[in-house]
Coordinates of C-alpha atoms and ligand atoms in Angstrom, one line a residue:
M50 CA -45.9 -40.9 22.9
E51 CA -44.2 -43.8 24.7
I52 CA -43.3 -43.3 28.3
Q53 CA -39.6 -43.8 27.7
E54 CA -39.6 -41.4 24.8
R55 CA -41.4 -38.8 26.8
L56 CA -39.1 -39.3 29.7
T57 CA -36.0 -38.9 27.5
E58 CA -37.4 -35.8 25.9
A59 CA -38.2 -34.3 29.3
E60 CA -34.8 -35.3 30.8
E61 CA -32.9 -33.7 27.9
G62 CA -35.0 -30.5 27.9
D63 CA -34.7 -30.2 31.6
H64 CA -30.9 -29.8 31.5
D65 CA -31.5 -26.1 31.0
I66 CA -34.5 -25.7 33.2
N67 CA -33.9 -27.9 36.3
S68 CA -37.5 -28.4 37.1
F69 CA -37.0 -32.0 38.2
I70 CA -35.0 -33.3 41.1
V71 CA -35.4 -36.9 40.0
F72 CA -36.9 -38.6 37.0
D73 CA -38.5 -42.0 37.7
R74 CA -36.6 -43.8 35.0
E75 CA -37.0 -47.2 36.7
G76 CA -40.7 -46.7 36.8
V77 CA -41.0 -47.5 40.5
S78 CA -44.0 -45.1 40.8
R79 CA -45.7 -46.7 37.8
R80 CA -45.6 -50.3 38.9
D81 CA -49.0 -50.3 40.6
V82 CA -50.8 -47.8 38.4
A83 CA -54.4 -48.7 37.2
E84 CA -54.7 -49.8 33.6
K85 CA -57.7 -47.6 33.1
G86 CA -58.9 -44.4 34.6
R87 CA -59.6 -40.7 34.2
L88 CA -55.9 -39.7 34.1
K89 CA -55.0 -42.5 31.7
D90 CA -52.0 -41.4 29.6
L91 CA -51.5 -38.2 31.5
F92 CA -48.0 -37.4 32.6
I93 CA -47.8 -35.9 36.0
G94 CA -45.0 -34.4 38.1
V95 CA -45.1 -34.3 41.9
K96 CA -43.6 -31.6 44.1
S97 CA -40.8 -33.1 46.2
N98 CA -42.7 -32.5 49.5
I99 CA -45.4 -35.0 48.6
N100 CA -44.6 -38.7 49.3
V101 CA -44.4 -41.1 46.4
A102 CA -43.3 -44.6 47.4
G103 CA -39.8 -45.6 46.2
L104 CA -38.8 -42.0 45.2
L105 CA -36.6 -39.4 46.7
V106 CA -38.8 -37.0 48.7
S107 CA -36.3 -34.4 49.6
A108 CA -38.4 -31.3 50.1
G109 CA -35.6 -29.6 48.2
S110 CA -33.3 -29.9 51.2
K111 CA -30.0 -31.5 52.0
T112 CA -31.7 -32.6 55.2
L113 CA -33.7 -35.2 53.4
E114 CA -31.2 -35.8 50.5
N115 CA -31.3 -39.6 51.1
Y116 CA -35.0 -40.0 52.1
I117 CA -36.6 -42.6 49.9
S118 CA -40.3 -42.6 50.8
P119 CA -41.8 -45.9 52.0
Y120 CA -45.4 -44.8 51.2
D121 CA -47.8 -42.9 48.9
A122 CA -49.5 -39.7 50.0
S123 CA -53.3 -40.0 49.6
V124 CA -53.3 -37.7 46.5
V125 CA -50.6 -39.9 44.9
E126 CA -52.7 -43.0 45.6
Q127 CA -55.6 -41.3 43.9
I128 CA -53.5 -40.4 40.9
K129 CA -52.3 -44.0 40.5
N130 CA -55.8 -45.4 40.9
A131 CA -56.9 -43.1 38.1
G132 CA -54.1 -44.3 35.8
G133 CA -51.9 -41.2 36.0
L134 CA -48.2 -41.7 35.2
I135 CA -45.8 -40.0 37.6
L136 CA -42.7 -38.9 35.7
G137 CA -40.7 -37.9 38.8
M138 CA -40.2 -35.5 41.7
L139 CA -40.1 -31.8 41.1
N140 CA -37.8 -29.1 42.3
M141 CA -39.0 -26.6 44.9
D142 CA -37.8 -24.0 47.4
E143 CA -36.3 -25.7 50.5
F144 CA -39.1 -27.1 52.7
A145 CA -41.5 -24.8 50.6
C146 CA -40.0 -21.7 52.2
G147 CA -39.6 -19.3 49.3
S148 CA -41.2 -17.2 46.6
S149 CA -38.6 -17.6 43.9
G150 CA -37.5 -21.2 43.4
E151 CA -33.9 -20.2 44.3
T152 CA -33.5 -21.8 47.7
S153 CA -33.5 -25.5 46.7
Y154 CA -30.4 -27.6 47.6
F155 CA -30.8 -29.0 44.1
G156 CA -30.3 -25.7 42.3
V157 CA -32.4 -23.0 40.9
T158 CA -35.1 -23.5 38.3
D159 CA -35.2 -21.4 35.1
N160 CA -38.5 -20.0 33.8
P161 CA -39.4 -21.7 30.5
N162 CA -41.6 -18.8 29.4
A163 CA -39.2 -16.0 30.6
R164 CA -35.7 -17.5 30.4
G165 CA -33.2 -16.1 32.8
H166 CA -35.9 -15.1 35.3
I167 CA -37.1 -16.8 38.4
T168 CA -40.0 -19.2 38.1
G169 CA -41.5 -18.1 41.4
G170 CA -42.0 -20.5 44.3
S171 CA -42.1 -22.5 46.1
S172 CA -43.7 -24.9 43.6
S173 CA -41.0 -23.8 41.1
G174 CA -40.6 -27.2 39.4
S175 CA -44.3 -27.8 39.2
A176 CA -45.0 -24.6 37.3
A177 CA -41.8 -24.9 35.1
S178 CA -42.4 -28.5 34.1
V179 CA -45.9 -27.7 33.0
A180 CA -44.8 -24.6 31.2
A181 CA -42.1 -26.5 29.4
G182 CA -44.5 -29.2 28.4
F183 CA -42.5 -32.0 30.2
V184 CA -45.7 -33.0 32.0
D185 CA -49.5 -32.5 31.4
A186 CA -50.1 -31.5 35.0
A187 CA -48.3 -31.3 38.3
L188 CA -49.0 -31.3 42.0
G189 CA -47.9 -28.3 44.0
S190 CA -48.5 -27.1 47.6
D191 CA -49.6 -23.7 48.6
T192 CA -49.1 -22.3 52.1
G193 CA -49.0 -18.6 51.1
G194 CA -49.1 -18.6 47.4
S195 CA -46.7 -21.4 46.3
I196 CA -49.0 -22.7 43.6
R197 CA -50.4 -19.4 42.4
N198 CA -47.2 -17.3 42.4
P199 CA -45.1 -19.6 40.1
A200 CA -48.2 -20.3 38.0
S201 CA -48.4 -16.5 37.4
H202 CA -44.7 -16.1 36.6
C203 CA -44.6 -19.1 34.3
G204 CA -47.9 -18.5 32.5
V205 CA -49.8 -21.6 33.6
V206 CA -52.9 -22.4 35.5
G207 CA -52.7 -23.1 39.3
F208 CA -55.4 -23.7 41.9
K209 CA -55.4 -23.8 45.7
P210 CA -58.6 -25.4 47.0
T211 CA -60.5 -24.6 50.2
Y212 CA -58.5 -25.8 53.2
G213 CA -59.6 -29.4 53.8
V214 CA -60.9 -30.2 50.3
V215 CA -57.7 -32.1 49.4
S216 CA -56.0 -34.5 51.8
R217 CA -52.7 -33.4 53.3
Y218 CA -51.8 -37.0 54.3
G219 CA -48.3 -37.6 53.0
L220 CA -47.5 -33.9 52.5
I221 CA -44.4 -32.7 54.4
D222 CA -45.8 -29.9 56.6
M223 CA -44.5 -26.4 56.2
A224 CA -47.3 -24.7 58.3
M225 CA -50.0 -27.2 58.6
S226 CA -52.9 -24.8 59.3
L227 CA -52.2 -23.1 55.9
D228 CA -50.8 -25.9 53.7
Q229 CA -53.0 -27.2 50.9
I230 CA -52.1 -29.4 47.9
G231 CA -53.4 -28.4 44.5
P232 CA -53.0 -28.8 40.7
L233 CA -51.1 -26.9 38.1
A234 CA -51.7 -27.4 34.4
R235 CA -51.7 -25.7 31.1
D236 CA -55.5 -25.2 31.1
V237 CA -58.3 -25.0 33.6
K238 CA -59.9 -28.2 32.3
T239 CA -56.9 -30.3 33.1
A240 CA -56.4 -28.6 36.5
A241 CA -60.1 -29.3 37.3
L242 CA -59.7 -32.9 36.2
L243 CA -56.6 -33.5 38.4
L244 CA -58.4 -31.7 41.3
E245 CA -61.4 -33.9 40.9
V246 CA -59.2 -37.0 41.2
I247 CA -57.2 -35.9 44.3
A248 CA -60.0 -34.2 46.2
G249 CA -62.3 -35.9 48.7
H250 CA -62.7 -36.9 52.3
D251 CA -59.7 -38.7 53.8
P252 CA -60.0 -40.2 57.3
R253 CA -56.2 -40.2 57.5
D254 CA -56.2 -36.4 57.6
E255 CA -58.0 -35.0 60.6
T256 CA -58.6 -31.6 58.8
S257 CA -60.1 -33.2 55.7
L258 CA -63.7 -32.1 55.1
D259 CA -66.4 -34.6 54.5
L260 CA -68.7 -33.1 51.9
E261 CA -71.4 -34.6 49.8
S262 CA -70.1 -36.3 46.7
G263 CA -71.5 -33.8 44.2
F264 CA -69.2 -31.1 45.7
Y265 CA -66.1 -32.8 44.4
R266 CA -67.1 -33.1 40.7
F267 CA -65.1 -30.1 39.6
F268 CA -64.4 -31.3 36.1
E269 CA -67.8 -32.6 35.4
N270 CA -69.4 -29.4 36.6
L271 CA -67.0 -27.0 35.0
D272 CA -69.1 -24.3 33.3
P273 CA -67.4 -21.4 31.6
A274 CA -70.6 -19.4 31.2
L275 CA -70.3 -16.1 33.0
G276 CA -74.0 -15.3 33.1
D277 CA -74.7 -12.4 35.5
V278 CA -71.7 -13.1 37.7
R279 CA -70.6 -10.3 40.0
L280 CA -66.9 -9.8 40.4
G281 CA -65.3 -7.8 43.2
Y282 CA -62.2 -5.7 42.7
A283 CA -60.5 -4.2 45.8
H284 CA -59.1 -0.7 45.2
E285 CA -56.3 -1.7 47.6
F286 CA -55.0 -4.0 44.8
D287 CA -54.1 -0.9 42.7
E288 CA -52.2 0.6 45.6
L289 CA -50.1 -2.5 46.2
I290 CA -49.3 -3.4 42.6
Q291 CA -45.7 -2.3 42.1
D292 CA -45.5 -2.8 38.3
K293 CA -47.4 -0.6 35.9
G294 CA -47.5 -3.3 33.3
I295 CA -49.1 -5.8 35.7
K296 CA -51.7 -3.1 36.6
R297 CA -52.5 -2.7 32.9
V298 CA -52.9 -6.4 32.3
I299 CA -55.2 -6.8 35.3
H300 CA -57.4 -3.8 34.2
K301 CA -57.6 -5.2 30.7
A302 CA -58.9 -8.4 32.2
L303 CA -61.5 -6.5 34.1
D304 CA -62.6 -4.8 30.9
G305 CA -62.8 -8.1 29.2
F306 CA -65.0 -9.5 31.9
S307 CA -67.3 -6.4 31.6
S308 CA -67.7 -6.7 27.9
S309 CA -68.6 -10.4 28.4
G310 CA -71.5 -9.3 30.6
A311 CA -70.0 -9.6 34.1
E312 CA -70.5 -6.9 36.6
I313 CA -67.5 -5.4 38.3
V314 CA -68.1 -4.2 41.8
D315 CA -65.8 -2.1 44.0
V316 CA -65.0 -3.8 47.3
S317 CA -62.5 -2.9 50.0
L318 CA -59.8 -4.9 51.9
P319 CA -58.6 -2.2 54.3
N320 CA -56.2 -4.6 56.1
L321 CA -54.7 -6.2 53.1
E322 CA -51.3 -4.8 54.1
I323 CA -51.2 -6.6 57.5
A324 CA -51.7 -10.0 55.8
L325 CA -48.0 -10.4 55.1
P326 CA -46.7 -9.9 58.7
T327 CA -49.6 -11.9 60.0
Y328 CA -48.8 -14.7 57.7
Y329 CA -45.1 -14.8 58.5
L330 CA -45.6 -14.8 62.2
N331 CA -48.0 -17.8 61.9
V332 CA -45.5 -19.5 59.5
Y333 CA -42.5 -19.0 61.8
V334 CA -44.2 -20.7 64.7
E335 CA -45.8 -23.6 62.8
F336 CA -42.7 -24.2 60.7
F337 CA -40.4 -24.3 63.8
S338 CA -42.7 -26.9 65.3
A339 CA -42.9 -28.9 62.1
T340 CA -39.1 -29.1 61.8
R341 CA -38.4 -30.5 65.3
K342 CA -38.6 -34.0 63.9
Y343 CA -35.5 -33.4 61.7
D344 CA -33.1 -33.9 64.6
G345 CA -30.7 -36.1 62.7
R346 CA -31.9 -39.3 64.4
R347 CA -34.8 -40.5 62.3
Y348 CA -34.6 -38.8 58.9
G349 CA -31.2 -37.8 57.4
H350 CA -29.4 -34.8 58.8
R351 CA -30.1 -32.4 61.6
I352 CA -31.9 -29.6 59.8
E353 CA -30.0 -26.7 61.5
D354 CA -26.7 -28.3 60.4
V355 CA -27.4 -28.4 56.7
C356 CA -30.3 -26.1 55.8
G357 CA -30.1 -22.8 53.8
E358 CA -30.4 -19.3 55.1
E359 CA -34.1 -18.8 54.7
V360 CA -35.0 -22.1 56.5
L361 CA -32.7 -21.3 59.3
R362 CA -34.1 -17.8 59.7
R363 CA -37.6 -19.2 60.1
I364 CA -36.5 -21.8 62.6
L365 CA -34.7 -19.2 64.7
L366 CA -37.5 -16.7 64.6
G367 CA -40.0 -19.4 65.2
S368 CA -38.2 -20.7 68.2
Y369 CA -37.9 -17.2 69.6
I370 CA -41.5 -16.3 69.1
S371 CA -42.7 -19.7 70.5
Q372 CA -41.1 -18.9 73.9
K373 CA -43.7 -18.2 76.5
E374 CA -42.7 -14.7 77.2
F375 CA -42.9 -13.7 73.6
S376 CA -45.8 -15.8 72.3
G377 CA -48.4 -13.5 73.9
R378 CA -46.7 -10.5 72.3
F379 CA -46.4 -11.9 68.8
Y380 CA -48.2 -15.1 68.1
R381 CA -51.4 -14.5 69.9
K382 CA -51.7 -11.1 68.2
A383 CA -51.0 -12.8 64.8
L384 CA -53.9 -15.2 65.5
M385 CA -56.1 -12.3 66.2
A386 CA -55.0 -10.5 63.0
R387 CA -55.7 -13.8 61.1
S388 CA -59.3 -13.7 62.3
L389 CA -59.6 -10.1 61.2
I390 CA -58.3 -10.9 57.7
R391 CA -60.7 -13.9 57.4
R392 CA -63.7 -11.7 58.4
E393 CA -62.6 -9.0 56.0
L394 CA -62.3 -11.3 53.1
S395 CA -65.6 -12.9 53.7
S396 CA -67.3 -9.6 54.1
A397 CA -65.8 -8.4 50.8
L398 CA -67.2 -11.6 49.2
R399 CA -70.7 -11.2 50.7
D400 CA -72.2 -9.2 47.7
V401 CA -70.1 -10.7 44.9
D402 CA -69.5 -14.2 43.5
V403 CA -65.7 -14.0 43.6
L404 CA -62.9 -11.4 43.8
V405 CA -60.6 -10.9 40.8
G406 CA -57.2 -9.3 41.0
P407 CA -53.5 -9.7 40.6
T408 CA -51.5 -12.7 41.7
V409 CA -48.2 -11.0 42.2
P410 CA -47.4 -7.3 42.6
K411 CA -44.2 -7.3 40.6
L412 CA -42.4 -9.2 37.7
P413 CA -40.1 -12.0 38.5
H414 CA -36.5 -10.9 39.1
R415 CA -33.5 -12.1 37.1
L416 CA -31.9 -15.3 38.3
G417 CA -28.8 -14.5 40.3
T418 CA -30.0 -11.2 41.6
R419 CA -28.9 -10.9 45.2
I420 CA -31.8 -10.0 47.5
E421 CA -30.4 -9.0 50.9
D422 CA -33.7 -7.9 52.5
P423 CA -36.1 -10.8 53.1
M424 CA -39.0 -8.4 53.0
V425 CA -38.3 -7.8 49.3
M426 CA -38.8 -11.5 48.7
Y427 CA -41.8 -11.7 51.0
A428 CA -43.4 -8.9 49.1
Y429 CA -44.2 -11.2 46.2
D430 CA -46.9 -12.8 48.3
V431 CA -48.9 -9.8 49.4
F432 CA -52.0 -10.9 47.3
T433 CA -51.8 -14.6 47.9
V434 CA -51.3 -15.0 51.6
P435 CA -54.7 -13.6 52.7
V436 CA -56.3 -16.6 50.9
N437 CA -54.4 -19.1 53.0
L438 CA -55.0 -17.2 56.2
A439 CA -58.7 -17.4 55.5
G440 CA -58.7 -21.0 54.2
V441 CA -60.6 -20.0 51.0
P442 CA -60.0 -21.2 47.4
A443 CA -58.2 -19.2 44.8
G444 CA -56.8 -19.9 41.4
T445 CA -54.5 -18.2 38.9
V446 CA -55.0 -18.1 35.2
P447 CA -52.6 -16.5 32.6
A448 CA -53.8 -13.0 31.8
G449 CA -51.1 -11.6 29.5
E450 CA -47.5 -10.6 29.3
V451 CA -45.5 -7.6 30.4
D452 CA -42.1 -7.3 28.6
C453 CA -42.6 -10.8 27.4
I454 CA -43.0 -12.1 30.9
P455 CA -46.3 -13.8 31.8
T456 CA -48.5 -12.6 34.6
G457 CA -51.7 -14.2 36.0
L458 CA -55.1 -13.1 37.1
Q459 CA -56.1 -14.4 40.6
I460 CA -59.7 -15.4 41.3
I461 CA -60.6 -15.7 45.0
G462 CA -63.8 -17.3 46.3
D463 CA -65.5 -17.9 49.6
A464 CA -64.9 -21.1 51.5
L465 CA -66.3 -24.1 49.5
D466 CA -66.9 -21.9 46.4
D467 CA -64.1 -23.8 44.6
Q468 CA -66.4 -24.6 41.7
K469 CA -67.3 -20.9 41.2
V470 CA -63.7 -20.0 41.2
L471 CA -62.9 -22.7 38.6
N472 CA -65.8 -21.6 36.4
V473 CA -64.7 -18.0 36.4
M474 CA -61.2 -19.1 35.6
A475 CA -62.5 -21.2 32.7
A476 CA -64.6 -18.3 31.4
F477 CA -61.7 -16.0 31.5
E478 CA -59.5 -18.5 29.7
Q479 CA -62.1 -18.6 26.9
C480 CA -62.8 -14.9 26.6
R481 CA -59.2 -13.7 26.8
Ligands
LIG268 N1 -43.6 -17.6 49.6 C1 -44.3 -18.0 50.8 C2 -43.3 -18.4 51.9 O1 -42.2 -18.4 51.6 C3 -45.2 -19.1 50.5 C4 -44.7 -20.5 50.5 C5 -45.6 -21.5 50.2 O2 -46.8 -21.3 49.8 N2 -45.2 -22.8 50.5 O3 -43.7 -18.7 53.0

């Protein structure tokens, strides 16, 4: 299909979904795109916290409502070099703070596969635009689940790489020790292809890993054969899944794996429950420091003057916890708890290839439901945040539906086992 035609179709379809903040009708992002390449003819959407030269990079906030980016993030440069066509900038929770896609200054996003329900967040537009078929793939960012959570609710594939595998240069920080860019797509193959294009060492990102080139061939090496793979399942997952239907879908997935020849091994994550408070303490402190540059002098408005409730909560709590007298009490403890979670995950992964389990503990709520207690919102992330705290890779692949609402299986690997995770995702996609 012609670009203009596809754009018009997406623009019209998006009136009801609101997955895009801006469509690149003028084609500013497509002016310097390679004629040939591995992403040739693929339409791609970019989460609004990743810089694309010439487009509005708002991070879903009024703070940056007028910020037209002067440069491309490294991942965007790679997409353009590979011939990918960027259709526009996608909706998201404000500054990536959210689990529902409802905190954007540009309005909420509806779930194309479960209309009237949240898409999940914070990469709400990324998951929704893929689910609706407006784009072939999208970039999201994942600090505590923001790729996997909306992928699960919207019934698409999402992958968060090992920390450092994809450059963060040009990503607006939320909590930089946890943030990672990754792909969302309708199938594992397309996600692996986009990942292969955007991954690699980047001297402009100090935390970027420099691995041998064979490591980054995720698409080329994609192998959906399960062989004698060992999959770990933590019994704590069952205790924390709140929805019976989700539990049923996940156990059915485990049965499917067993009958395809995989071995399911019981493992334990005794401290799974402390991952959420640990995560939020880390995030408050890092987010507070990341937002100090929005003082109204350099970029747009002063953040505290215009931001929404959740962003303000994090700034205020982050500022409080960062004060000397409190940081020992809270932040240092959170760092210790983070090491504990990292060790626990890696010990659970010692005797198995990957862990399999749920992505989210409950079904997405209806749009417009007023959630007074932030803990109720935070609870969506109980299974996704440990992965970011440990810096390991994890992906979500559609596993089934509960009351006509999609839910995804999460596959978690040890650091640098990205390929293993993708292979198990591909195998599940085939045997389901
Ligand atoms: N929902 C989590 C939060 O609000 C995760 C966000 C993210 O991954 N960007 O912090």
